[in-house]
Amino acid sequence: MYVVQIASECAPVIKAGGLGDVVYGLSRELEIRGHCVELILPMYDCMRYDHIWGLHDAYRDLWVPWFGGAIHCSVFCGWVHGRVCFFIQPHSGDNFFNRGRYYGELDDHMRFAFFSKAALEFLLQSNKRPDIIHCHDWQTGLLPVLLFEMYKYNGLWNQRVCYTIHNFKHQGIAGADVLWATGLNREPYYFTYDRLQDNFNPFALNFMKGGIVYSNYVNTVSPHHAWEARYTDIGYGLGHTLELHQHKFGGILNGVDYEVWNPEDDRYIPYHYSPENLQDKVLNKKALRERLLLEESDKPLVAFIGRLDQQKGVHLVHHAIYYALNKGAQFVLLGSATEGGINSWFHHEKHHLNDNPNCHLELGFNEELSHLIYAGADLIVVPSNYEPCGLTQTIGLRYGTVPIVRGVGGLLNTVFDRDHDPNKPPEERNGYVFYQTDFNALESAMGRALDLWFNEPEEFRKLVLQGMACDYSWNNPGAQYVGVYEHIRHK
Ligand SMILES: Nc1ncnc2c1ncn2[C@@H]1O[C@H](COP(=O)(O)OP(=O)(O)O[C@H]2O[C@H](CO)[C@@H](O)[C@H](O)[C@H]2O)[C@@H](O)[C@H]1O
């Protein structure tokens, strides 16, 4: 099959979070399975150009209709760790992708509506006719709408769309201007409940809803979150739309790219290890301590890696730091916040804890350091409010770092409590789970984990090995996506 992935991120060249990991990892898995995969991405000024090989201009004169005129674009092609990527660079006063950051601009809806339109225009004009177009998140929600309402009649008549939702919270809310910009026009047609009209605000359009309504298949990134999105408020108002389209909606658990995340040959960690020489993991702990100027001692090291956002349960992350320190553990946090209040809160904490030899808060995005933290930590906390899938717990498992998670979304599909899990025998359990959002709940799980580390090192080691034995590679999810593609292709 010929598959084109269209997304706003692809790790490591463009990565703000887990979306980038998934787009890259899935593409690689599909290629291993013998499919032809290409990616279409925005050409941001701030992406990691050092991860692109052989960047050259592939298509010079792409004119993308926009409002009454057209915007001139160049399309560059290059290889990102083996994947063929096309980067769209518009030349206009809007400077859509030259903002020094990927998201968070006031005109984000216009930037990504333009990207969706430009990606289709590129397929059309360069005569690319993929079997499957795979779109991700709100940024490309408008793409299936444009495909099936316009481009289908211009030459892209045989393409099928799989649409993956990584986060229901961000849906792409826009006004009618987007219809006029993209040439969809017909306001009364799109402003209806069964098309793009937002379920809360009748005067707004919702890109993600468009993606759900128009795509041939829609999924979120774990089976449990698929259930939550339909039956709880975690669908952020789209529950009923999913109900109406339930025949084409499901949950496919994310994989982890074990080529990138592998303690046996990770180029960002100084000491490689596997279950056979697990004793070498502690050398990475030492290296991490040296790098972050933490005291060398006989203490467990707890980590958090992730966006500092309400989604991630920041109040519990904050509490986890002090609870760990009080219990005689060390704590390392790597995270970045986009929201001002959370940002200043954690900067304040960083300042406050600056001289503490047992704690380090690294505020910012640092891919290389994240690898060393996964390798050096003993435990990783993921106390999310909601979590469509979550990758830090599955990466942690791979690195022998025991996860302590809240039982929501994909966390529930991947982590099984050592002390009580009705569905898993003890030898298949791999971490600690708590359910409520209060401090006591977090403490009950962290307390049990730290007690095991301190008092029963042999049992802790057993738990680590059970975690490392779990298979969260792309193998299973890859097969499921291929199944979906085959299914919609022949419909
Ligand atoms: N400051 C930092 N420095 C370096 N690396 C950092 C970092 N902060 C995060 N990362 C890395 O980014 C990834 C985050 O993965 P998550 O699953 O937490 O994704 P996120 O919530 O962004 O995305 C959404 O999409 C993904 C993919 O579908 C879902 O798993 C998830 O539930 C959903 O919320 C991991 O690879 C992590 O190591």
mmCIF file of N, CA and C in Angstrom, residues 281 285 289 299-303 373 376-380 400-403 453 460 464:
data_model
loop_
_atom_site.group_PDB
_atom_site.id
_atom_site.type_symbol
_atom_site.label_atom_id
_atom_site.label_comp_id
_atom_site.label_asym_id
_atom_site.label_seq_id
_atom_site.Cartn_x
_atom_site.Cartn_y
_atom_site.Cartn_z
ATOM 1 N N LYS A 281 22.629 -0.530 34.687
ATOM 2 C CA LYS A 281 21.684 0.602 34.698
ATOM 3 C C LYS A 281 22.114 1.641 35.730
ATOM 4 N N LYS A 285 22.553 5.986 36.276
ATOM 5 C CA LYS A 285 22.039 6.784 37.391
ATOM 6 C C LYS A 285 23.160 7.703 37.906
ATOM 7 N N ARG A 289 23.250 11.746 37.796
ATOM 8 C CA ARG A 289 23.515 12.560 38.993
ATOM 9 C C ARG A 289 24.663 13.530 38.735
ATOM 10 N N LYS A 299 20.152 6.267 47.252
ATOM 11 C CA LYS A 299 18.738 6.635 47.319
ATOM 12 C C LYS A 299 18.065 6.282 46.005
ATOM 13 N N PRO A 300 16.776 5.973 46.044
ATOM 14 C CA PRO A 300 16.069 5.771 44.770
ATOM 15 C C PRO A 300 15.868 7.103 44.062
ATOM 16 N N LEU A 301 15.767 7.038 42.751
ATOM 17 C CA LEU A 301 15.592 8.268 41.973
ATOM 18 C C LEU A 301 14.256 8.206 41.224
ATOM 19 N N VAL A 302 13.412 9.179 41.510
ATOM 20 C CA VAL A 302 12.086 9.246 40.889
ATOM 21 C C VAL A 302 12.116 10.328 39.820
ATOM 22 N N ALA A 303 11.462 10.086 38.678
ATOM 23 C CA ALA A 303 11.489 11.076 37.598
ATOM 24 C C ALA A 303 10.086 11.412 37.116
ATOM 25 N N ILE A 373 17.523 10.329 31.492
ATOM 26 C CA ILE A 373 16.637 10.231 32.663
ATOM 27 C C ILE A 373 15.897 8.892 32.669
ATOM 28 N N GLY A 376 18.447 6.450 33.811
ATOM 29 C CA GLY A 376 19.032 6.612 35.142
ATOM 30 C C GLY A 376 18.039 6.507 36.287
ATOM 31 N N ALA A 377 16.758 6.738 36.021
ATOM 32 C CA ALA A 377 15.785 6.756 37.122
ATOM 33 C C ALA A 377 15.373 5.345 37.526
ATOM 34 N N ASP A 378 14.888 5.205 38.765
ATOM 35 C CA ASP A 378 14.333 3.924 39.221
ATOM 36 C C ASP A 378 12.827 3.884 39.004
ATOM 37 N N LEU A 379 12.199 5.052 39.171
ATOM 38 C CA LEU A 379 10.737 5.114 39.090
ATOM 39 C C LEU A 379 10.343 6.320 38.254
ATOM 40 N N ILE A 380 9.215 6.203 37.543
ATOM 41 C CA ILE A 380 8.736 7.363 36.788
ATOM 42 C C ILE A 380 7.257 7.581 37.143
ATOM 43 N N GLY A 400 13.585 -0.230 32.158
ATOM 44 C CA GLY A 400 13.646 -0.799 33.503
ATOM 45 C C GLY A 400 13.338 0.221 34.582
ATOM 46 N N THR A 401 12.536 1.220 34.246
ATOM 47 C CA THR A 401 12.154 2.265 35.192
ATOM 48 C C THR A 401 10.683 2.056 35.518
ATOM 49 N N VAL A 402 10.406 1.770 36.761
ATOM 50 C CA VAL A 402 9.063 1.300 37.131
ATOM 51 C C VAL A 402 8.058 2.457 37.131
ATOM 52 N N PRO A 403 6.955 2.327 36.387
ATOM 53 C CA PRO A 403 5.986 3.419 36.336
ATOM 54 C C PRO A 403 5.005 3.424 37.514
ATOM 55 N N TRP A 453 11.458 -0.581 46.985
ATOM 56 C CA TRP A 453 12.852 -0.272 46.625
ATOM 57 C C TRP A 453 13.753 -0.342 47.850
ATOM 58 N N PHE A 460 12.059 -5.752 43.968
ATOM 59 C CA PHE A 460 12.023 -4.588 43.079
ATOM 60 C C PHE A 460 12.678 -4.945 41.741
ATOM 61 N N VAL A 464 11.207 -4.837 37.950
ATOM 62 C CA VAL A 464 11.885 -4.155 36.834
ATOM 63 C C VAL A 464 11.971 -5.095 35.631
#
